[in-house]
JSON list of C-alpha atoms in Angstrom, two decimals:
[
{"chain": "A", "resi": 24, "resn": "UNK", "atom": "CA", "xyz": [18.95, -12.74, -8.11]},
{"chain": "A", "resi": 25, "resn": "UNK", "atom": "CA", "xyz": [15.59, -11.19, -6.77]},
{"chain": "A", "resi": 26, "resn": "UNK", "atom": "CA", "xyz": [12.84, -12.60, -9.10]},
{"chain": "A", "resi": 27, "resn": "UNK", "atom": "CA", "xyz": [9.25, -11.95, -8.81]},
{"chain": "A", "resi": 28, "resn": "UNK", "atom": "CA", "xyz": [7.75, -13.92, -11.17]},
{"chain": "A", "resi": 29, "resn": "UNK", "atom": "CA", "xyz": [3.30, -13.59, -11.96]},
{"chain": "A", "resi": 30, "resn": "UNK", "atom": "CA", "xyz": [0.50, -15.48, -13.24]},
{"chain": "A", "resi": 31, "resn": "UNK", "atom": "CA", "xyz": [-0.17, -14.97, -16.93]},
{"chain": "A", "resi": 32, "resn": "UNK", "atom": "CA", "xyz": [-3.07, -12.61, -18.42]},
{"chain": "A", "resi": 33, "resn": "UNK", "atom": "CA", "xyz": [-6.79, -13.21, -17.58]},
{"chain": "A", "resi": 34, "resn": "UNK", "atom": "CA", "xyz": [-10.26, -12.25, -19.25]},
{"chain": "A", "resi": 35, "resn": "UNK", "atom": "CA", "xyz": [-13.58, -12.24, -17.02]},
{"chain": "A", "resi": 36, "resn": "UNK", "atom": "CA", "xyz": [-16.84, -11.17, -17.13]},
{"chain": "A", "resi": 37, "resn": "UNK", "atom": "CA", "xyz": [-18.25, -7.84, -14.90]},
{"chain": "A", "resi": 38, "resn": "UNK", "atom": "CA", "xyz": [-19.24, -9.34, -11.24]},
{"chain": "A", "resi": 39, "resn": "UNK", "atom": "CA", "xyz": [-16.80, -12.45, -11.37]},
{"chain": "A", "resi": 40, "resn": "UNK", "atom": "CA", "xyz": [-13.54, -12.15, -9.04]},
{"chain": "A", "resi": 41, "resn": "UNK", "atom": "CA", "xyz": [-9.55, -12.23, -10.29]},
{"chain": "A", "resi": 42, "resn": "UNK", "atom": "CA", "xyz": [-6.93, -13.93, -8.37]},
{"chain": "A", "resi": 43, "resn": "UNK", "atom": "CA", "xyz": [-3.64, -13.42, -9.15]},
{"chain": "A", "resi": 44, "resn": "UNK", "atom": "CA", "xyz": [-0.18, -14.95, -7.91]},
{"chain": "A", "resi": 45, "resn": "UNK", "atom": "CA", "xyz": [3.36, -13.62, -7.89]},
{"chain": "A", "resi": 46, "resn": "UNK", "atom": "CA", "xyz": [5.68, -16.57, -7.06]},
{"chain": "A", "resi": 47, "resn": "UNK", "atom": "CA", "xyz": [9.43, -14.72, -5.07]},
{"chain": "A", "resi": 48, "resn": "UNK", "atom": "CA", "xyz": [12.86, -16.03, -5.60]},
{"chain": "A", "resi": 49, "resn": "UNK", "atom": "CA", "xyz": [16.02, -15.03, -4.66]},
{"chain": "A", "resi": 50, "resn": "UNK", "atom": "CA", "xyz": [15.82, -13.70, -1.25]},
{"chain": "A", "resi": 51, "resn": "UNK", "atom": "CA", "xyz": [14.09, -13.97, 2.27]},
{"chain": "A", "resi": 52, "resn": "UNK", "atom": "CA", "xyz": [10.46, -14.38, 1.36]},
{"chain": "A", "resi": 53, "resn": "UNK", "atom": "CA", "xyz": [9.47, -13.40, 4.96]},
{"chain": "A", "resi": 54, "resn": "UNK", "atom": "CA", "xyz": [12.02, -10.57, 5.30]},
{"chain": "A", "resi": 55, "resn": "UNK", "atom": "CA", "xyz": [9.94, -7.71, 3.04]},
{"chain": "A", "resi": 56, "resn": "UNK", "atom": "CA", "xyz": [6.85, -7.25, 2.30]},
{"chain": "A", "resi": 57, "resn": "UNK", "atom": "CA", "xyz": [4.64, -7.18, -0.92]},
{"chain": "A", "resi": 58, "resn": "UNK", "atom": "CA", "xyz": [2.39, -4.62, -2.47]},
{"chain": "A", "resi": 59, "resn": "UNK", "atom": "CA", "xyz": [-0.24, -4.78, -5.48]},
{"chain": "A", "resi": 60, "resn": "UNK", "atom": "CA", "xyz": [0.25, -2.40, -7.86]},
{"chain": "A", "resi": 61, "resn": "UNK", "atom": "CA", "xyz": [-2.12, -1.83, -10.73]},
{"chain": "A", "resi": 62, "resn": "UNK", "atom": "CA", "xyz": [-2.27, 0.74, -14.28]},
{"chain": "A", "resi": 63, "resn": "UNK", "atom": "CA", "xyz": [-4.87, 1.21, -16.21]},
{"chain": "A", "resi": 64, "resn": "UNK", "atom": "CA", "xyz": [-4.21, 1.47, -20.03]},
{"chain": "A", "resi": 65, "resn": "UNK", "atom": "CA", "xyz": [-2.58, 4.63, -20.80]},
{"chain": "A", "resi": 66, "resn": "UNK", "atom": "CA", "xyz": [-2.80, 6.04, -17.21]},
{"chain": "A", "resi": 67, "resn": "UNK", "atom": "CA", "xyz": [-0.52, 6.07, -14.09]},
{"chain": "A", "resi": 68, "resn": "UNK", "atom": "CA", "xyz": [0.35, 4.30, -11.06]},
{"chain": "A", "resi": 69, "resn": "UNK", "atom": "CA", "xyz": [-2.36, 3.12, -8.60]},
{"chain": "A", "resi": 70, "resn": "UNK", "atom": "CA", "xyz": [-1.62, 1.79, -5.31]},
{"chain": "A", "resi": 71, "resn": "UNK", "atom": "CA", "xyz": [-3.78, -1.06, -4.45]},
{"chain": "A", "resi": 72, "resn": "UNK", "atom": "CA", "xyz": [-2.40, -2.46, -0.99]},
{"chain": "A", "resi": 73, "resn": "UNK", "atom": "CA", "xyz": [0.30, -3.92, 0.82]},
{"chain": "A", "resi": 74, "resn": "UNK", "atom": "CA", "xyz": [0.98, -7.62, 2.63]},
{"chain": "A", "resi": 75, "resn": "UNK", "atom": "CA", "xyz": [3.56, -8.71, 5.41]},
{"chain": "A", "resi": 76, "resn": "UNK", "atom": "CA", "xyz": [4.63, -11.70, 4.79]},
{"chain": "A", "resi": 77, "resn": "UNK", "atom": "CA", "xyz": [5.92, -11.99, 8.12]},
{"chain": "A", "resi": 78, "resn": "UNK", "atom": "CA", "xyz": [2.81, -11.78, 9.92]},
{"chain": "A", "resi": 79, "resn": "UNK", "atom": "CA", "xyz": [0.17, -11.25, 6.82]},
{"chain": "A", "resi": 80, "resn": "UNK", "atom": "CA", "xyz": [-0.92, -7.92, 8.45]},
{"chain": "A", "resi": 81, "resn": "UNK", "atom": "CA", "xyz": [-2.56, -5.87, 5.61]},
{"chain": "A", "resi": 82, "resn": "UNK", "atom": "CA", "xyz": [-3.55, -2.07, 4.39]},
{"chain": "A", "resi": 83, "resn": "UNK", "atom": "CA", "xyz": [-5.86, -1.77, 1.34]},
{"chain": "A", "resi": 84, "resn": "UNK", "atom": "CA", "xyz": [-6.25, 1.16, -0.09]},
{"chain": "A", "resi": 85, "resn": "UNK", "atom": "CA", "xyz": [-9.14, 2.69, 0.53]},
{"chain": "A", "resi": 86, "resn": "UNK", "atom": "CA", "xyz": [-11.06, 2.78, -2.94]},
{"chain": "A", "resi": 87, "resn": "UNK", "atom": "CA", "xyz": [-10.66, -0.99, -2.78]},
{"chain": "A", "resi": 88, "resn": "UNK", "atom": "CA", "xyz": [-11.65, -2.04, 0.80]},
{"chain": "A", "resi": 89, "resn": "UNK", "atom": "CA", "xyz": [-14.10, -4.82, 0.87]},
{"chain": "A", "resi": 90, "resn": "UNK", "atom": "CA", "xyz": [-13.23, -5.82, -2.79]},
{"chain": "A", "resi": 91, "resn": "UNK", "atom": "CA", "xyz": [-9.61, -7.13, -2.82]},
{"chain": "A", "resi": 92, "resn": "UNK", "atom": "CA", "xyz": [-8.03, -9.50, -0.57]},
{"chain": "A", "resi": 93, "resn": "UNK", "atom": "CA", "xyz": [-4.12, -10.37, -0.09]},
{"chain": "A", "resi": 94, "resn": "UNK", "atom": "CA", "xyz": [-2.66, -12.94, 0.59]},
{"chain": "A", "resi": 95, "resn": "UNK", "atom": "CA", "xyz": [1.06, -15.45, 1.27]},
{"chain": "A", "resi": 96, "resn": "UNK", "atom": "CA", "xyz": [1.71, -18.66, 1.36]},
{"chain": "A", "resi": 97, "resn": "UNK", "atom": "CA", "xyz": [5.10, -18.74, 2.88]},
{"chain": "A", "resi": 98, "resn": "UNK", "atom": "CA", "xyz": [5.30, -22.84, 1.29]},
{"chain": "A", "resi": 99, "resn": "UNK", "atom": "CA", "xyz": [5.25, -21.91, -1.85]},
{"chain": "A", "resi": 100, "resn": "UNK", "atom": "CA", "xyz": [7.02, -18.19, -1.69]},
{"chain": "A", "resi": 101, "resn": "UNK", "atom": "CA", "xyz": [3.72, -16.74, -3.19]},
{"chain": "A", "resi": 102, "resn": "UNK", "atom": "CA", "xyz": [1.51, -13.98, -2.78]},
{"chain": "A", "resi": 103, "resn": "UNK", "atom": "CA", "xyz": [-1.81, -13.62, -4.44]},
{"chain": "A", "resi": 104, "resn": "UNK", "atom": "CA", "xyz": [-4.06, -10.65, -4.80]},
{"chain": "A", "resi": 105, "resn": "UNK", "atom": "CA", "xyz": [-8.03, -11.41, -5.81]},
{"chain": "A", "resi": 106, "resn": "UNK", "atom": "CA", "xyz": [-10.28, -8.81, -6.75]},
{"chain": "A", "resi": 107, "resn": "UNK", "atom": "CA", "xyz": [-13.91, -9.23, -6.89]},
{"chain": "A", "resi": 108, "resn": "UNK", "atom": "CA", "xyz": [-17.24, -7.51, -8.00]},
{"chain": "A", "resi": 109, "resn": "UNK", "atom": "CA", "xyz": [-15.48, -6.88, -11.34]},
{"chain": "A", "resi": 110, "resn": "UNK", "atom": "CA", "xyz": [-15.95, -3.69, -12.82]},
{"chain": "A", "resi": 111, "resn": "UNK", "atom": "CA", "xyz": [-14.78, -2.83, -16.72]},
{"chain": "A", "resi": 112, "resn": "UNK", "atom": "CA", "xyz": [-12.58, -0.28, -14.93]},
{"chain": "A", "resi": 113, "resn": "UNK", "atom": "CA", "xyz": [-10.93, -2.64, -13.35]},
{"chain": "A", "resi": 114, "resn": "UNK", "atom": "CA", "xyz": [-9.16, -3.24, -16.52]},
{"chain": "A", "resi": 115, "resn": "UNK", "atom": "CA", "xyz": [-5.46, -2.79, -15.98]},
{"chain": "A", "resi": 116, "resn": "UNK", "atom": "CA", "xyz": [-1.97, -4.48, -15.82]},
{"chain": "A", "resi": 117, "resn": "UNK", "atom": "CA", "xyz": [-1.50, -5.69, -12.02]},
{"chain": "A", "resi": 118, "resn": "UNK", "atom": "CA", "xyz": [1.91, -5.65, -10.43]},
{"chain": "A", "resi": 119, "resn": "UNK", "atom": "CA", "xyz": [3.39, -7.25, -7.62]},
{"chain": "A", "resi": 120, "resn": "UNK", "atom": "CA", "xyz": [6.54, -5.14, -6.02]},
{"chain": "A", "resi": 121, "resn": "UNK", "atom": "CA", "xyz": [8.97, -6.47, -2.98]},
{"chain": "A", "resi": 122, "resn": "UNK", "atom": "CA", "xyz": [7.99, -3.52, -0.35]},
{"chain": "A", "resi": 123, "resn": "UNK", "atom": "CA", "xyz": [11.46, -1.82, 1.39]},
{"chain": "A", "resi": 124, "resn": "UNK", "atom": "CA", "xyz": [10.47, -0.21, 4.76]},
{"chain": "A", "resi": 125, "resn": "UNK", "atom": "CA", "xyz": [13.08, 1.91, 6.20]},
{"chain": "A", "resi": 126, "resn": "UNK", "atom": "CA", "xyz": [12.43, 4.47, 8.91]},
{"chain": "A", "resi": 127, "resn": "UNK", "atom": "CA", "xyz": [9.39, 6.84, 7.32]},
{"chain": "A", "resi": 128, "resn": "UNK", "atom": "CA", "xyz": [9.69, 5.64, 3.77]},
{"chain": "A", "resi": 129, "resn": "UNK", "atom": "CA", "xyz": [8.27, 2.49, 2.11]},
{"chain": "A", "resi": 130, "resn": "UNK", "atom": "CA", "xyz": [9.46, 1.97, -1.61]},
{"chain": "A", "resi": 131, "resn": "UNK", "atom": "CA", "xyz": [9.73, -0.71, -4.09]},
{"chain": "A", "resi": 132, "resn": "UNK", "atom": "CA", "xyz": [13.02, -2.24, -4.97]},
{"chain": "A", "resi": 133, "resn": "UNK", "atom": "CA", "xyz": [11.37, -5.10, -7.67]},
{"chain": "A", "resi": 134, "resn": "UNK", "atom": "CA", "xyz": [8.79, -5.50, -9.29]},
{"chain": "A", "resi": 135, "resn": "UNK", "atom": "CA", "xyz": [6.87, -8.54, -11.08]},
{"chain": "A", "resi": 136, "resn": "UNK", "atom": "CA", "xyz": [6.31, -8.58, -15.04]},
{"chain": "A", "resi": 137, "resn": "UNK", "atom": "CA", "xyz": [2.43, -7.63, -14.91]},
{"chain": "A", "resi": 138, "resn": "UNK", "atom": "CA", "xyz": [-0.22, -9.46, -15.52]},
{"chain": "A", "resi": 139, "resn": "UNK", "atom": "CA", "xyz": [-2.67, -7.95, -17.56]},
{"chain": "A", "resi": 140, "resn": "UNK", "atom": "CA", "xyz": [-6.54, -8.25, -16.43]},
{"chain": "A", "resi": 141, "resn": "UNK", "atom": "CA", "xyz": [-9.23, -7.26, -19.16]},
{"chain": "A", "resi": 142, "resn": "UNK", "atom": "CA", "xyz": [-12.68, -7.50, -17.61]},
{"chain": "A", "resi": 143, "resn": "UNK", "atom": "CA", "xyz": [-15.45, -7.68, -20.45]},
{"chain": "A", "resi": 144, "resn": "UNK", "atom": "CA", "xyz": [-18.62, -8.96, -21.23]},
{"chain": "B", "resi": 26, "resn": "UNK", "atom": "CA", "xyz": [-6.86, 12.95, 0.90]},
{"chain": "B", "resi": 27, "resn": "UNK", "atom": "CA", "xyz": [-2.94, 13.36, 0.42]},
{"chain": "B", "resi": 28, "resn": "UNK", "atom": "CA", "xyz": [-1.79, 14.10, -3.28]},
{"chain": "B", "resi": 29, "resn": "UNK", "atom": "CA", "xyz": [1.22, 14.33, -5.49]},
{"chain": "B", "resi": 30, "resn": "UNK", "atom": "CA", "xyz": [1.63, 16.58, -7.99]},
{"chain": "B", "resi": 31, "resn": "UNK", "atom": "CA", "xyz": [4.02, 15.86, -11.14]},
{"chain": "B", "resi": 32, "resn": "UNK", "atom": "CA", "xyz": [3.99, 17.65, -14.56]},
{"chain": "B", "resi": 33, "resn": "UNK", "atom": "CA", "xyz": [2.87, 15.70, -17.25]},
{"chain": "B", "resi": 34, "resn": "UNK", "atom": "CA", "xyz": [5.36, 16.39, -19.83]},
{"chain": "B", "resi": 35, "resn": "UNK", "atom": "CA", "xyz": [9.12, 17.82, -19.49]},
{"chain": "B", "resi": 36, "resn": "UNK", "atom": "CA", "xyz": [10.85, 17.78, -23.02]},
{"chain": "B", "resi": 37, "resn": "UNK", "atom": "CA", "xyz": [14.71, 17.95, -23.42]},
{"chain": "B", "resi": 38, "resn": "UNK", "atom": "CA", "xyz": [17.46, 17.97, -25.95]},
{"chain": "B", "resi": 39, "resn": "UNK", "atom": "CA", "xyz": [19.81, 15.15, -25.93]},
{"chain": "B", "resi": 40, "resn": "UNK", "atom": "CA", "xyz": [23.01, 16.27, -23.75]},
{"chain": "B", "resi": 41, "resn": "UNK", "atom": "CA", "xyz": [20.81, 18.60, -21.53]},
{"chain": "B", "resi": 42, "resn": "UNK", "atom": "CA", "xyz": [19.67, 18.30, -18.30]},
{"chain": "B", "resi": 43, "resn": "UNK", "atom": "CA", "xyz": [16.09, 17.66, -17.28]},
{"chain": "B", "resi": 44, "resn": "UNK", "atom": "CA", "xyz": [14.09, 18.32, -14.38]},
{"chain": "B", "resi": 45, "resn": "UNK", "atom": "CA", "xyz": [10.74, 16.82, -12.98]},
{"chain": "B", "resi": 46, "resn": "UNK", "atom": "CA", "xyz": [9.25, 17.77, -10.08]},
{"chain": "B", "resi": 47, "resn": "UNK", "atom": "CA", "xyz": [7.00, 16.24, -7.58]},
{"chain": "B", "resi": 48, "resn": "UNK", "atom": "CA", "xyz": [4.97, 18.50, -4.92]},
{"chain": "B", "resi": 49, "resn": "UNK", "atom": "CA", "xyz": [2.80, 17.45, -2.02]},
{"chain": "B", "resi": 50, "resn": "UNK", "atom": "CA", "xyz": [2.23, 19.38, 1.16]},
{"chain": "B", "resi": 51, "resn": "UNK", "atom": "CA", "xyz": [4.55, 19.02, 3.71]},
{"chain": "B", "resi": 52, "resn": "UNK", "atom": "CA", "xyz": [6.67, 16.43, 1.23]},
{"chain": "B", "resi": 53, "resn": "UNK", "atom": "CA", "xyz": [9.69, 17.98, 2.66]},
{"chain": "B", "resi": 54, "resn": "UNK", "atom": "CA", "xyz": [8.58, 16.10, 6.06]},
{"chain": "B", "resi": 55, "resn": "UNK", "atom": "CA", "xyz": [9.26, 12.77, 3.84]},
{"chain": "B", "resi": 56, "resn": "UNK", "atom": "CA", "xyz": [10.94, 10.80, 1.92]},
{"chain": "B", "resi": 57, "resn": "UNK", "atom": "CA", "xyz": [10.35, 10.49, -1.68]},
{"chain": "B", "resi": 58, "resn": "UNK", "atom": "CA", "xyz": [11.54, 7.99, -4.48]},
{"chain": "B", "resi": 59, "resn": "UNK", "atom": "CA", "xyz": [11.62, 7.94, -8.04]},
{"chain": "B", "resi": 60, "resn": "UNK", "atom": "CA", "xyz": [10.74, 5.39, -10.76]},
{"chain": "B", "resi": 61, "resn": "UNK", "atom": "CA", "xyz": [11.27, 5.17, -13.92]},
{"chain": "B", "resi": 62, "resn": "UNK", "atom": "CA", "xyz": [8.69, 3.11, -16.32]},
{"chain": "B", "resi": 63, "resn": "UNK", "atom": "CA", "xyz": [9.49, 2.56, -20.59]},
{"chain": "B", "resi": 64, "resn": "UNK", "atom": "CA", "xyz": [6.54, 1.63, -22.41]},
{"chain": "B", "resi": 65, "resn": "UNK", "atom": "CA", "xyz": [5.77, -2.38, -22.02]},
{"chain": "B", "resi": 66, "resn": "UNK", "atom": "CA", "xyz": [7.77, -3.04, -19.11]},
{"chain": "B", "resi": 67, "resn": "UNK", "atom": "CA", "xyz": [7.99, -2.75, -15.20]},
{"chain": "B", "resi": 68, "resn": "UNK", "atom": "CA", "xyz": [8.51, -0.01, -13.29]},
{"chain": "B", "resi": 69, "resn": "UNK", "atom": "CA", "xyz": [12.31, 0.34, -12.11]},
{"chain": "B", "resi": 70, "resn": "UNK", "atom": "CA", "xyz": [13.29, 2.10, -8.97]},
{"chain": "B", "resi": 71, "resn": "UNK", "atom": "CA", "xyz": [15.82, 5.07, -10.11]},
{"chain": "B", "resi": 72, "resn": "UNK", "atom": "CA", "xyz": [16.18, 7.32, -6.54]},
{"chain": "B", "resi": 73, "resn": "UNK", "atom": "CA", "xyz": [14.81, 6.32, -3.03]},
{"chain": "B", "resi": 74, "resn": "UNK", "atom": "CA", "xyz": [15.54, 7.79, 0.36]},
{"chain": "B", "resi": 75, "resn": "UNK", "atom": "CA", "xyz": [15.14, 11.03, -1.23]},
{"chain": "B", "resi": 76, "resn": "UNK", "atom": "CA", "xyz": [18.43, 11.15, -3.28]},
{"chain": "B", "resi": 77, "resn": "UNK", "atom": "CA", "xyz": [19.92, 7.53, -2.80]},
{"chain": "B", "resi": 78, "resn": "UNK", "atom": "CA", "xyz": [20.47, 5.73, -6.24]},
{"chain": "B", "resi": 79, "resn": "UNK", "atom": "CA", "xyz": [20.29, 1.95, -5.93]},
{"chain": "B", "resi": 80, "resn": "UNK", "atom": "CA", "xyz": [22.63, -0.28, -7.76]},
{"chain": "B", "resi": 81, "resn": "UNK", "atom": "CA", "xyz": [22.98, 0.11, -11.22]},
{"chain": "B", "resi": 82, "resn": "UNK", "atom": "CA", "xyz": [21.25, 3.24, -11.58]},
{"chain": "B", "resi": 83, "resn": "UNK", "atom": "CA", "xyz": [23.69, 5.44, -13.71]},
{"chain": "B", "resi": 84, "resn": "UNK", "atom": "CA", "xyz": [25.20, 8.62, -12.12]},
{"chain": "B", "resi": 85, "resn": "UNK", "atom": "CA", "xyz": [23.53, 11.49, -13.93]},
{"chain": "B", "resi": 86, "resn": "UNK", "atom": "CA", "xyz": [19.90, 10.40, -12.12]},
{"chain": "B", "resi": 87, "resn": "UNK", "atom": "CA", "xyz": [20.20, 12.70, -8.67]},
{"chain": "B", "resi": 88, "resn": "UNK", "atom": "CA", "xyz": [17.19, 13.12, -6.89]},
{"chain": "B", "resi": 89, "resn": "UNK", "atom": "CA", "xyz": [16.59, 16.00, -3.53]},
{"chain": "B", "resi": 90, "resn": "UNK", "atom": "CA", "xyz": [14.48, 17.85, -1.88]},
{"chain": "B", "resi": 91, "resn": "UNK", "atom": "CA", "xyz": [13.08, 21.35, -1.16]},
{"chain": "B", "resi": 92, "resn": "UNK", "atom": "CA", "xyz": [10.12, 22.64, 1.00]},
{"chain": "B", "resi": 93, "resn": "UNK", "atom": "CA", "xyz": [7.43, 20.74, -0.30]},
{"chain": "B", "resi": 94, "resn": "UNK", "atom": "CA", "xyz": [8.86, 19.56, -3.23]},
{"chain": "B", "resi": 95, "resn": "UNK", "atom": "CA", "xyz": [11.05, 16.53, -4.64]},
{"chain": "B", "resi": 96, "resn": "UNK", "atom": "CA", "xyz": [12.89, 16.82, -7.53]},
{"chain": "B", "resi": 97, "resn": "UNK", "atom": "CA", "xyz": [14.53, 13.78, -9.80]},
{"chain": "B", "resi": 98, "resn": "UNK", "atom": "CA", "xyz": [17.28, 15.36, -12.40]},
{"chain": "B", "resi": 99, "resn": "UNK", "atom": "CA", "xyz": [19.01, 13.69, -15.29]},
{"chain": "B", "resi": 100, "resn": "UNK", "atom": "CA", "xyz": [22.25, 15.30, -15.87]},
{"chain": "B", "resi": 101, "resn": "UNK", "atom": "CA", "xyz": [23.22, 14.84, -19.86]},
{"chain": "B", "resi": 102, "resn": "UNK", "atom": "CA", "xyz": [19.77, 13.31, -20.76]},
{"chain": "B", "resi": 103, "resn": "UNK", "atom": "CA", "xyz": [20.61, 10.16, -23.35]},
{"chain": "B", "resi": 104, "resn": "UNK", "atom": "CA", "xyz": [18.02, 9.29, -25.49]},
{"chain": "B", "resi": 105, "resn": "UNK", "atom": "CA", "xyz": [17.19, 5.35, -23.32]},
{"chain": "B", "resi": 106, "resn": "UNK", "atom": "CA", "xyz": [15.67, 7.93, -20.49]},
{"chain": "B", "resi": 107, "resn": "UNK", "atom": "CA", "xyz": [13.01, 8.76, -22.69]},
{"chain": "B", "resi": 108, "resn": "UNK", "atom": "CA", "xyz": [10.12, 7.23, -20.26]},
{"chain": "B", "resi": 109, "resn": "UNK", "atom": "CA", "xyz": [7.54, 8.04, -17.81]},
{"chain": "B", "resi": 110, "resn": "UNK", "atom": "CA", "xyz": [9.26, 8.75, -13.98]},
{"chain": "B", "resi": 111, "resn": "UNK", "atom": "CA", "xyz": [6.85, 8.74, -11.18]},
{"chain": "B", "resi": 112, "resn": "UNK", "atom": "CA", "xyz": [7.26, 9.74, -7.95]},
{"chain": "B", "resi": 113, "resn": "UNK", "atom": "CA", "xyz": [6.05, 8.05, -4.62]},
{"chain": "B", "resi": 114, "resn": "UNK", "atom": "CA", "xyz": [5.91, 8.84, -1.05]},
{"chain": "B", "resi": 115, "resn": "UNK", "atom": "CA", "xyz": [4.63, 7.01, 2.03]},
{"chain": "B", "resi": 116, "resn": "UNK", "atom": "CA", "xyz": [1.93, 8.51, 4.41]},
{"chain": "B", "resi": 117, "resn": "UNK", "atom": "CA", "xyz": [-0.35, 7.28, 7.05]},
{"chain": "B", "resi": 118, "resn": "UNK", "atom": "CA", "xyz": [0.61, 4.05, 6.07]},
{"chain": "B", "resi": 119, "resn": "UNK", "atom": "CA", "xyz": [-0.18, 4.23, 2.85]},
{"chain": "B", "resi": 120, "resn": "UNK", "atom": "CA", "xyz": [1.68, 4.62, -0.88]},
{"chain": "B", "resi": 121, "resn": "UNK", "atom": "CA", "xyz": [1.00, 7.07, -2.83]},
{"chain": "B", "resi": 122, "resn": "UNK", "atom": "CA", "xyz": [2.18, 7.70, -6.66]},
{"chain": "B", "resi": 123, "resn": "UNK", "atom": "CA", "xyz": [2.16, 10.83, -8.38]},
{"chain": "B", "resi": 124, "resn": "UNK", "atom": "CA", "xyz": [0.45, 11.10, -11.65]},
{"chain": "B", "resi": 125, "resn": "UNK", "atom": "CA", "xyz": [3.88, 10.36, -13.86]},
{"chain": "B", "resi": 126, "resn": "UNK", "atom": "CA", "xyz": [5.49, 12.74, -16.38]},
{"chain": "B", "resi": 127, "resn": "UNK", "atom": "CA", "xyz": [6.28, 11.76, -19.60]},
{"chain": "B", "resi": 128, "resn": "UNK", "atom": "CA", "xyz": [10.44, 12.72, -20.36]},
{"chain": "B", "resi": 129, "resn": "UNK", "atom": "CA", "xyz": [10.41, 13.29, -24.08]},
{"chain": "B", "resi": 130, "resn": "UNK", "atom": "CA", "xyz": [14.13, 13.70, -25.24]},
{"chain": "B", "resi": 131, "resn": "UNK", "atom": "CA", "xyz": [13.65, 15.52, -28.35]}
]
């Protein structure tokens, strides 16, 4: 079964960087792609980005550029997502998702478990 | 920059059927999908492709689309659908999430 399985919670200080890891099981690694997903406590969704594993092409969203990099390691079935320049906003459960793109529509089919990020002095 | 907009509450009596919507200009020139998110876990994937439930998903989620809006229904709300649903759509080659709506089954 599909299994996207993360790194476990982390505390850092404002202007340090995050990297986290979400280790895939279960199907083609290479065949789909994987996205960064984050939530704030007590607030919605927020797209952070998107990886191909198949060629490790990349689109951050734009309120992130130049702070967040993604990446795969095809060896290991992992993708990891650091964040840097901390802010205390940046607070916020991060989840991978397995990216589905069919046609004109991109969705997630499975997600990872979270990992929660708590960035305090 | 391109928006979705969801209501942030939708209350409904056990039995009933509920209704959220999601609008965004021209979302009818999309496809939209639907996810469904109970406090402390993931997010789960309840309608993509506009109306297409994936495996598992019970029959009374439906999902479609009108002019520039999607819609997710719940046909004989149970109390377990009690959660936040959230809408997504792909543009410019980017994701974007509308703000969720919190399905209180009163």
């Amino acid at each position: 079964q599909v299994q996207l399985v993360q790194s476990g919670a982390e505390v850092k200080k404002p202007g340090t960087s995050v990297k986290v890891s979400c280790k895939a099981s279960g199907y083609t690694f290479t065949g789909y792609g994987i996205s960064w997903v984050r939530q704030a406590p007590g607030q919605g969704l927020e797209w952070m980005g998107w990886i191909s594993v198949y060629n490790g092409n990349t689109n951050y969203a734009q309120k992130l550029q130049g702070r967040v990099t993604m990446t795969t390691d095809t060896s290991t079935r992992s993708a990891y997502m650091e964040l840097r320049s901390l802010r205390s906003d940046d607070t916020a459960l991060y989840f991978c998702a397995r990216g589905v793109a069919v046609a004109d529509e991109y969705y997630f089919d499975y997600w990872g478990q979270g990992t929660l990020v708590t960035v305090s002095s | 920059s391109y928006e979705l907009t969801q209501p942030p509450s939708v209350s409904v009596s056990p039995g009933q059927t509920a209704t959220i919507t999601c609008s965004g200009d021209k979302l009818g020139d999309k496809y939209a999908c639907w996810y469904q998110q109970k406090p402390g876990q993931s997010p789960v994937l309840v309608i993509y492709q506009d109306a297409k439930r994936p495996s598992g998903i019970p029959e009374r989620f439906s999902g479609s689309t009108s002019g520039n809006t999607a819609t997710l229904t719940i046909s004989g709300t149970q109390a377990m659908d009690e959660a936040d649903y959230y809408c997504q759509a792909w543009d410019s080659s980017t994701v974007l999430f509308g703000g969720g709506t919190k399905l209180t089954v009163l």
